[in-house]
mmCIF file of N, CA and C in Angstrom:
data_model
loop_
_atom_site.group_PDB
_atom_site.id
_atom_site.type_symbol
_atom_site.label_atom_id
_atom_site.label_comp_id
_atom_site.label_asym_id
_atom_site.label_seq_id
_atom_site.Cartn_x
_atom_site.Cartn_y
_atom_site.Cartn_z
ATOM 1 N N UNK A 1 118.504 90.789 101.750
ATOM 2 C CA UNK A 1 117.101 90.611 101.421
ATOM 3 C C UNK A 1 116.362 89.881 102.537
ATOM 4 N N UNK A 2 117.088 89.374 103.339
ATOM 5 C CA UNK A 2 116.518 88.476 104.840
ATOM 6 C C UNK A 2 115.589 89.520 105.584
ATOM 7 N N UNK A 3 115.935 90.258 105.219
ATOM 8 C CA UNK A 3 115.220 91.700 106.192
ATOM 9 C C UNK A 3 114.035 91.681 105.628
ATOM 10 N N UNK A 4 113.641 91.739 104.338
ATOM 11 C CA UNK A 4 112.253 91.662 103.370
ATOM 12 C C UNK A 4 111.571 90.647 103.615
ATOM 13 N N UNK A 5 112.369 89.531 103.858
ATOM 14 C CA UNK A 5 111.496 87.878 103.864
ATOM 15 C C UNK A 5 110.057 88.201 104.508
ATOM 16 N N UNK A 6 110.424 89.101 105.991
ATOM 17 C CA UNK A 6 108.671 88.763 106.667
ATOM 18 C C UNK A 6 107.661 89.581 106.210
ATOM 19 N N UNK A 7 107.979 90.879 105.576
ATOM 20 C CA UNK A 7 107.145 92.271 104.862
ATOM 21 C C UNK A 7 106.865 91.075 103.566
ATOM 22 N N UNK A 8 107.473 90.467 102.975
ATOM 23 C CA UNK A 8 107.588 89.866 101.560
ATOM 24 C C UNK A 8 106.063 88.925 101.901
ATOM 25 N N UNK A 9 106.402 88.419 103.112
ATOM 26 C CA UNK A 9 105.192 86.627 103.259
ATOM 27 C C UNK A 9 104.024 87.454 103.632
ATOM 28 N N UNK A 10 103.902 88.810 104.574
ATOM 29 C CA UNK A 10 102.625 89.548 104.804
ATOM 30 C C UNK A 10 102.304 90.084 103.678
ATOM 31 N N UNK A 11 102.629 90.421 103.001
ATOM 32 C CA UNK A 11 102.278 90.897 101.136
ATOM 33 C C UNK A 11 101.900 89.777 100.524
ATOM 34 N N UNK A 12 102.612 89.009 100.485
ATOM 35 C CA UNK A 12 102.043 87.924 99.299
ATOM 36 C C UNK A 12 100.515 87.466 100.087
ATOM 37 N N UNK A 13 100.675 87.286 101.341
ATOM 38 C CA UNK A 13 99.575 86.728 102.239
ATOM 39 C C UNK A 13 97.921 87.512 101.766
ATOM 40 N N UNK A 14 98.371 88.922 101.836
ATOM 41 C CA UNK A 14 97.414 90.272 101.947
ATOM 42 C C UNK A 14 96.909 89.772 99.788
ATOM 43 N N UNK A 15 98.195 89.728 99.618
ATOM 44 C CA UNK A 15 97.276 89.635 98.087
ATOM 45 C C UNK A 15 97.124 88.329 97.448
ATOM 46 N N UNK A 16 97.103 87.799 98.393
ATOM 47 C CA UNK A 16 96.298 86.230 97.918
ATOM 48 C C UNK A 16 94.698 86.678 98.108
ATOM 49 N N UNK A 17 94.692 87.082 99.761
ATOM 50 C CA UNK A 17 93.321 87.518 100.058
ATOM 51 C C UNK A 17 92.982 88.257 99.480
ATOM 52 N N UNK A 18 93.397 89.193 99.103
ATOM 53 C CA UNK A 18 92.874 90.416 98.306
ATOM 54 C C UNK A 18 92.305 89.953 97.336
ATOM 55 N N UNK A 19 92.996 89.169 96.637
ATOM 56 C CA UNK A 19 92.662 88.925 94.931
ATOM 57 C C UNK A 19 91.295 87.649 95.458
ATOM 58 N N UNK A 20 91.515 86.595 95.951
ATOM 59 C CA UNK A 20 90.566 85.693 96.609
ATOM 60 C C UNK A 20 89.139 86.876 96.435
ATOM 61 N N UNK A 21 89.036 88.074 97.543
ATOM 62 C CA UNK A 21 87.579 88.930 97.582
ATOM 63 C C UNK A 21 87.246 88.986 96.267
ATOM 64 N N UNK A 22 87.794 89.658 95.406
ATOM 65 C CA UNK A 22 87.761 90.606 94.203
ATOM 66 C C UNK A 22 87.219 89.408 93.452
ATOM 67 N N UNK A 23 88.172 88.235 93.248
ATOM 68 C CA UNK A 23 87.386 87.265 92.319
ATOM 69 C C UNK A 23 88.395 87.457 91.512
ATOM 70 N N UNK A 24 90.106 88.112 91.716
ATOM 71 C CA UNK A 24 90.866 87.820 90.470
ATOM 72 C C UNK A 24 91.963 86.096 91.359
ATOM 73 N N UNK A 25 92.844 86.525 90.465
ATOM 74 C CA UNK A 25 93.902 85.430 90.581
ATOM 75 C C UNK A 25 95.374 86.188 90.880
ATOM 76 N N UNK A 26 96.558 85.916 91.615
ATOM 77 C CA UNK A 26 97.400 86.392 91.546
ATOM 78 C C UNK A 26 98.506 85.794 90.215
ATOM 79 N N UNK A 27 99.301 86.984 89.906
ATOM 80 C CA UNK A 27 100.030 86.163 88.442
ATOM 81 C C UNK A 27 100.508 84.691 88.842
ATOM 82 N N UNK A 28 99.901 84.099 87.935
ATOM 83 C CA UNK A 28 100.609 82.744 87.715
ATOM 84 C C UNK A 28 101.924 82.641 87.486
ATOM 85 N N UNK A 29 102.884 83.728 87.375
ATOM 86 C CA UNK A 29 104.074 82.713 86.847
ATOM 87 C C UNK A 29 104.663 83.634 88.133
ATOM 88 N N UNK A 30 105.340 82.474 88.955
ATOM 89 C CA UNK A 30 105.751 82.377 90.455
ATOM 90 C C UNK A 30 107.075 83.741 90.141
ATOM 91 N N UNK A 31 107.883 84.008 89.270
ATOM 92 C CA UNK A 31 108.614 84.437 89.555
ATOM 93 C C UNK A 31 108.557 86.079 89.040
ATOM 94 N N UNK A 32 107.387 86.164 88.326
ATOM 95 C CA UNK A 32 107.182 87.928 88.092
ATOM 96 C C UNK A 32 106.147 88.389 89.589
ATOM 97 N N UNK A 33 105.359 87.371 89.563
ATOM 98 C CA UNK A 33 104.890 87.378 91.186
ATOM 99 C C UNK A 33 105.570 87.998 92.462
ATOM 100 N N UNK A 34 106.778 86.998 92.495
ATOM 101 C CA UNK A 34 107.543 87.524 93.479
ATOM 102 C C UNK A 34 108.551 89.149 93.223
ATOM 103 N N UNK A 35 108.528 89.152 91.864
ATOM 104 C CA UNK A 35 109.459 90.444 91.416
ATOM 105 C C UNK A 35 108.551 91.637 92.300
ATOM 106 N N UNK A 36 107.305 91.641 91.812
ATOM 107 C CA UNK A 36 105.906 92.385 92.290
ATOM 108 C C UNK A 36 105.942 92.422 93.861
ATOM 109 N N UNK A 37 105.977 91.301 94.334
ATOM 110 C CA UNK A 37 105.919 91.039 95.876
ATOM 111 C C UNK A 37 106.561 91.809 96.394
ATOM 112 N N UNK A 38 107.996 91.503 96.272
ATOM 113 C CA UNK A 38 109.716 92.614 96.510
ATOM 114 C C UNK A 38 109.478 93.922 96.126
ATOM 115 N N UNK A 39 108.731 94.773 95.258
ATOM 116 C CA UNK A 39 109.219 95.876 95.093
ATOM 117 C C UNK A 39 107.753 96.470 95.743
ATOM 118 N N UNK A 40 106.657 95.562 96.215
ATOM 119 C CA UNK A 40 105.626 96.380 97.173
ATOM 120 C C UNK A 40 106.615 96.380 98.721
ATOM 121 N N UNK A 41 106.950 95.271 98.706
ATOM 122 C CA UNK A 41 107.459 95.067 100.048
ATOM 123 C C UNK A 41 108.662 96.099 100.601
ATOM 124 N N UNK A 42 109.434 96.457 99.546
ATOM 125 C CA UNK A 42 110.626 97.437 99.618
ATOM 126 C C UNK A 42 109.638 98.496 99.965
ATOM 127 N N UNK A 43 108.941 98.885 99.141
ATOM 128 C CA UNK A 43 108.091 100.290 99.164
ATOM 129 C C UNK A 43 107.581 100.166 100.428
ATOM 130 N N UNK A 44 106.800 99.585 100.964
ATOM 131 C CA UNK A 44 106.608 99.360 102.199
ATOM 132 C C UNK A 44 107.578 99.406 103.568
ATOM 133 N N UNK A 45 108.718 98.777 103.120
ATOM 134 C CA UNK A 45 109.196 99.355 104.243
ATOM 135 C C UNK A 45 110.379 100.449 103.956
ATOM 136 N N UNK A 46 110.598 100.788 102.926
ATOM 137 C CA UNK A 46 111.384 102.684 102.622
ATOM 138 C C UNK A 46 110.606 103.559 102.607
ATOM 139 N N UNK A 47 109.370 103.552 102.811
ATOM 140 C CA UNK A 47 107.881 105.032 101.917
ATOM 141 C C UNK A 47 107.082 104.304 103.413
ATOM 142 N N UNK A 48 106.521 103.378 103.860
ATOM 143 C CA UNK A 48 105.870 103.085 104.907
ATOM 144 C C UNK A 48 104.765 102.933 104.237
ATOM 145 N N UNK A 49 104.598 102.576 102.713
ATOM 146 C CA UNK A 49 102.991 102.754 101.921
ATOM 147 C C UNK A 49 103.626 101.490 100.899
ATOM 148 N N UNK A 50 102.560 100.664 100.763
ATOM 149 C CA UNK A 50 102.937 99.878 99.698
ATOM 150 C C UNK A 50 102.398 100.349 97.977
ATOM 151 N N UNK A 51 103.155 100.979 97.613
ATOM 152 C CA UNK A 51 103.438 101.744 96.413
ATOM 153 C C UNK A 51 103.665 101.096 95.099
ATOM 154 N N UNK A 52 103.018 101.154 94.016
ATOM 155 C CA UNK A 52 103.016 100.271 93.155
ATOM 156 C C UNK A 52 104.172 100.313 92.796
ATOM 157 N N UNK A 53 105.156 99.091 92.776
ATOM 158 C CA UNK A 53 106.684 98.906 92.172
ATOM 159 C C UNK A 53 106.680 99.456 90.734
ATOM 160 N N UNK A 54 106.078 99.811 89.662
ATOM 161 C CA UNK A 54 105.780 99.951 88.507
ATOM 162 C C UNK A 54 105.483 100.916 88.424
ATOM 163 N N UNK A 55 105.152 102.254 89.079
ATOM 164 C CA UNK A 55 104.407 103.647 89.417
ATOM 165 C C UNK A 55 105.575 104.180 89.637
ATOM 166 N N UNK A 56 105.642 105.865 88.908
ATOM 167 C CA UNK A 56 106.811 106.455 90.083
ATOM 168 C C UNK A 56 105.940 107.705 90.855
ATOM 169 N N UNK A 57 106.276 107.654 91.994
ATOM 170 C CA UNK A 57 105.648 108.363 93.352
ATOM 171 C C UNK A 57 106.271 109.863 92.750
ATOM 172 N N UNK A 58 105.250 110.929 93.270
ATOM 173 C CA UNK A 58 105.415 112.133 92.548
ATOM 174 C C UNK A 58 106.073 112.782 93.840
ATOM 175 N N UNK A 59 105.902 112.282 95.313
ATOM 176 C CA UNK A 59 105.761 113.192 96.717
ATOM 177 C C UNK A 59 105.051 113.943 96.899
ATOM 178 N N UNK A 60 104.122 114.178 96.290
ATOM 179 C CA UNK A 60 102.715 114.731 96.351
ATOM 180 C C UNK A 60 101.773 113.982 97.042
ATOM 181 N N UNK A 61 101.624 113.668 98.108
ATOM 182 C CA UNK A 61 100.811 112.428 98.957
ATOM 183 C C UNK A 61 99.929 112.550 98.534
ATOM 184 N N UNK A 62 98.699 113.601 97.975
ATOM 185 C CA UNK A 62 97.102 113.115 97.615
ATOM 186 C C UNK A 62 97.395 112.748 96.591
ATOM 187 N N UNK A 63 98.667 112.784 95.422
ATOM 188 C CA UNK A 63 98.619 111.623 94.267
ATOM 189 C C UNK A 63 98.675 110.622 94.627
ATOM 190 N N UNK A 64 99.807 110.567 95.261
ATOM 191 C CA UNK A 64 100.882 109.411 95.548
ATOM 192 C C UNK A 64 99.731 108.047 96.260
ATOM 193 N N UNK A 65 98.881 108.959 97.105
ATOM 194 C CA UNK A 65 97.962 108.024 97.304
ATOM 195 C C UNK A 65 97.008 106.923 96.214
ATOM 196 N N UNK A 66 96.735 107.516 95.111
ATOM 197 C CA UNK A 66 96.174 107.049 94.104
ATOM 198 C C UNK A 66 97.247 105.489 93.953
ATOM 199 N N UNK A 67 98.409 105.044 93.752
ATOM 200 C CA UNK A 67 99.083 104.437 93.765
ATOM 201 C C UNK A 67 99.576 103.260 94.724
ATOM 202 N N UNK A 68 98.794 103.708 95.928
ATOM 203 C CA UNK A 68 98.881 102.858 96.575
ATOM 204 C C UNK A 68 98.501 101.235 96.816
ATOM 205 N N UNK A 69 99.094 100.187 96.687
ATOM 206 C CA UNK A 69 98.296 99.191 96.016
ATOM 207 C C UNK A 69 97.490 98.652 96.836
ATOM 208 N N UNK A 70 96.413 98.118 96.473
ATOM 209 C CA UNK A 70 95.785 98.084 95.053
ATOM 210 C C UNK A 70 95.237 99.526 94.741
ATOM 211 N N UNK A 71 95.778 99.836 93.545
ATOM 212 C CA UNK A 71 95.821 101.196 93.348
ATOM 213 C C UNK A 71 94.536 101.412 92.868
ATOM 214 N N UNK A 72 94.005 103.053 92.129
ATOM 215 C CA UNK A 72 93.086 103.256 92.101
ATOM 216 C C UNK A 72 92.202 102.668 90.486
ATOM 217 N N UNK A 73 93.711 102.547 89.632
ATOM 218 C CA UNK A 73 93.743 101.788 87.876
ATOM 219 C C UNK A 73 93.193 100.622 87.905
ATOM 220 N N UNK A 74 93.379 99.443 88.954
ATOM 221 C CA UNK A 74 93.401 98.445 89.183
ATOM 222 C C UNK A 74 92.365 97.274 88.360
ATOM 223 N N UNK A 75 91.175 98.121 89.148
ATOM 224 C CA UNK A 75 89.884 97.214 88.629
ATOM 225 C C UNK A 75 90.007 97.712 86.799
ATOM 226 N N UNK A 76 90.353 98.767 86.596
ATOM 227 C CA UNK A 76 89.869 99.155 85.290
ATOM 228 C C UNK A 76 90.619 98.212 84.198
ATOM 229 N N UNK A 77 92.072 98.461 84.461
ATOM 230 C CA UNK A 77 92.859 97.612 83.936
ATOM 231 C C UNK A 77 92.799 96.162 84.269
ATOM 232 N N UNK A 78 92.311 95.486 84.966
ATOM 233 C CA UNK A 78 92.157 94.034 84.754
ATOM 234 C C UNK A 78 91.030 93.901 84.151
ATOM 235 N N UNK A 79 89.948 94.634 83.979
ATOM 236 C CA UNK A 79 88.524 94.527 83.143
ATOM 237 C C UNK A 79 88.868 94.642 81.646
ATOM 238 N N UNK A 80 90.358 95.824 81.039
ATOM 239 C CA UNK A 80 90.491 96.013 80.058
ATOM 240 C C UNK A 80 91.473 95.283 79.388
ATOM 241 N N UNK A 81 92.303 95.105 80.279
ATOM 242 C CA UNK A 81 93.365 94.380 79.547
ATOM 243 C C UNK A 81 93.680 92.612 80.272
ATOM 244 N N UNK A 82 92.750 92.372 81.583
ATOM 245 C CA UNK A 82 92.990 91.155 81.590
ATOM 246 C C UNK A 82 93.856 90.632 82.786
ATOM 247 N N UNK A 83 94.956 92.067 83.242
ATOM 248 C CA UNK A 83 95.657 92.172 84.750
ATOM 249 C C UNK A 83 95.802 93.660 84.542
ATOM 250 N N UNK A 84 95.969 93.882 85.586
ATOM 251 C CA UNK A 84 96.112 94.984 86.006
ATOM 252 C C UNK A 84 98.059 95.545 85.877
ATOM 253 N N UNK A 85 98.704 96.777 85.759
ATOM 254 C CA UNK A 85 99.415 97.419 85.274
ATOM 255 C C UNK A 85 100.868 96.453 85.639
ATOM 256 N N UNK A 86 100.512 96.257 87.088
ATOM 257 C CA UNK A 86 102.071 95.602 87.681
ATOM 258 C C UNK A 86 101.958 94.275 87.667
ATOM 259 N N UNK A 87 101.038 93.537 86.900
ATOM 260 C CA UNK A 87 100.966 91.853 86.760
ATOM 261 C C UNK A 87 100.303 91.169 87.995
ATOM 262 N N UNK A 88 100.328 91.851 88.747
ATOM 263 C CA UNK A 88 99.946 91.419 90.489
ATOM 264 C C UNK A 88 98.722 90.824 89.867
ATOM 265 N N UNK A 89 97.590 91.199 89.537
ATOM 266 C CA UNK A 89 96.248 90.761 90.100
ATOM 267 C C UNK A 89 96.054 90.208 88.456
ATOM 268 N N UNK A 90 95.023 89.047 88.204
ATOM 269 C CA UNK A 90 94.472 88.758 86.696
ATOM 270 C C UNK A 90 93.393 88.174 86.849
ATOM 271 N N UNK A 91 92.585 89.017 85.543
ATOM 272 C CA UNK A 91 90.871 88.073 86.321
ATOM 273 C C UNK A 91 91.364 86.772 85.962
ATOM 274 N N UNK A 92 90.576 85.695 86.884
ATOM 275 C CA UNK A 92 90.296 84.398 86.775
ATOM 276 C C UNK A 92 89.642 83.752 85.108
#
């Protein structure tokens, strides 16, 4: 997993900021956080796309794109339910 550590700290980095713009929060509880972190970060570096860990990729790239995080569900599902699908993002 040493190999993930630096893809892992540029992800968490990217969605601190991310969520910071938007006006959400990243999940509070440090360790579903990081579950989230690891399986963008894997996707990122096996697919070269950070792919929602929680999504399964069809190989259809104009879907597959939809999925890409922050995916295209994102805003809808944190407006409706409060976070969004993979726990990553929660309104404030």
């Amino acid at each position: 997993m040493t190999d993930l550590a630096p893809i892992m700290e540029k992800t968490h980095e990217w969605a601190s900021k991310y969520a910071k713009k938007k006006g959400f929060i990243l999940n509070p509880d440090e360790e579903m956080l990081m579950m989230v972190i690891e399986g963008l970060s894997k996707n990122k570096k096996e697919h070269g796309k950070q792919y929602c860990p929680c999504r399964l990729r069809t190989g259809d790239v104009e879907e597959d794109r939809k999925i890409i995080c922050p995916c295209i569900y994102h805003e809808d599902e944190i407006a409706d339910d409060g976070n969004c699908h993979c726990s990553l993002f929660f309104k404030v």
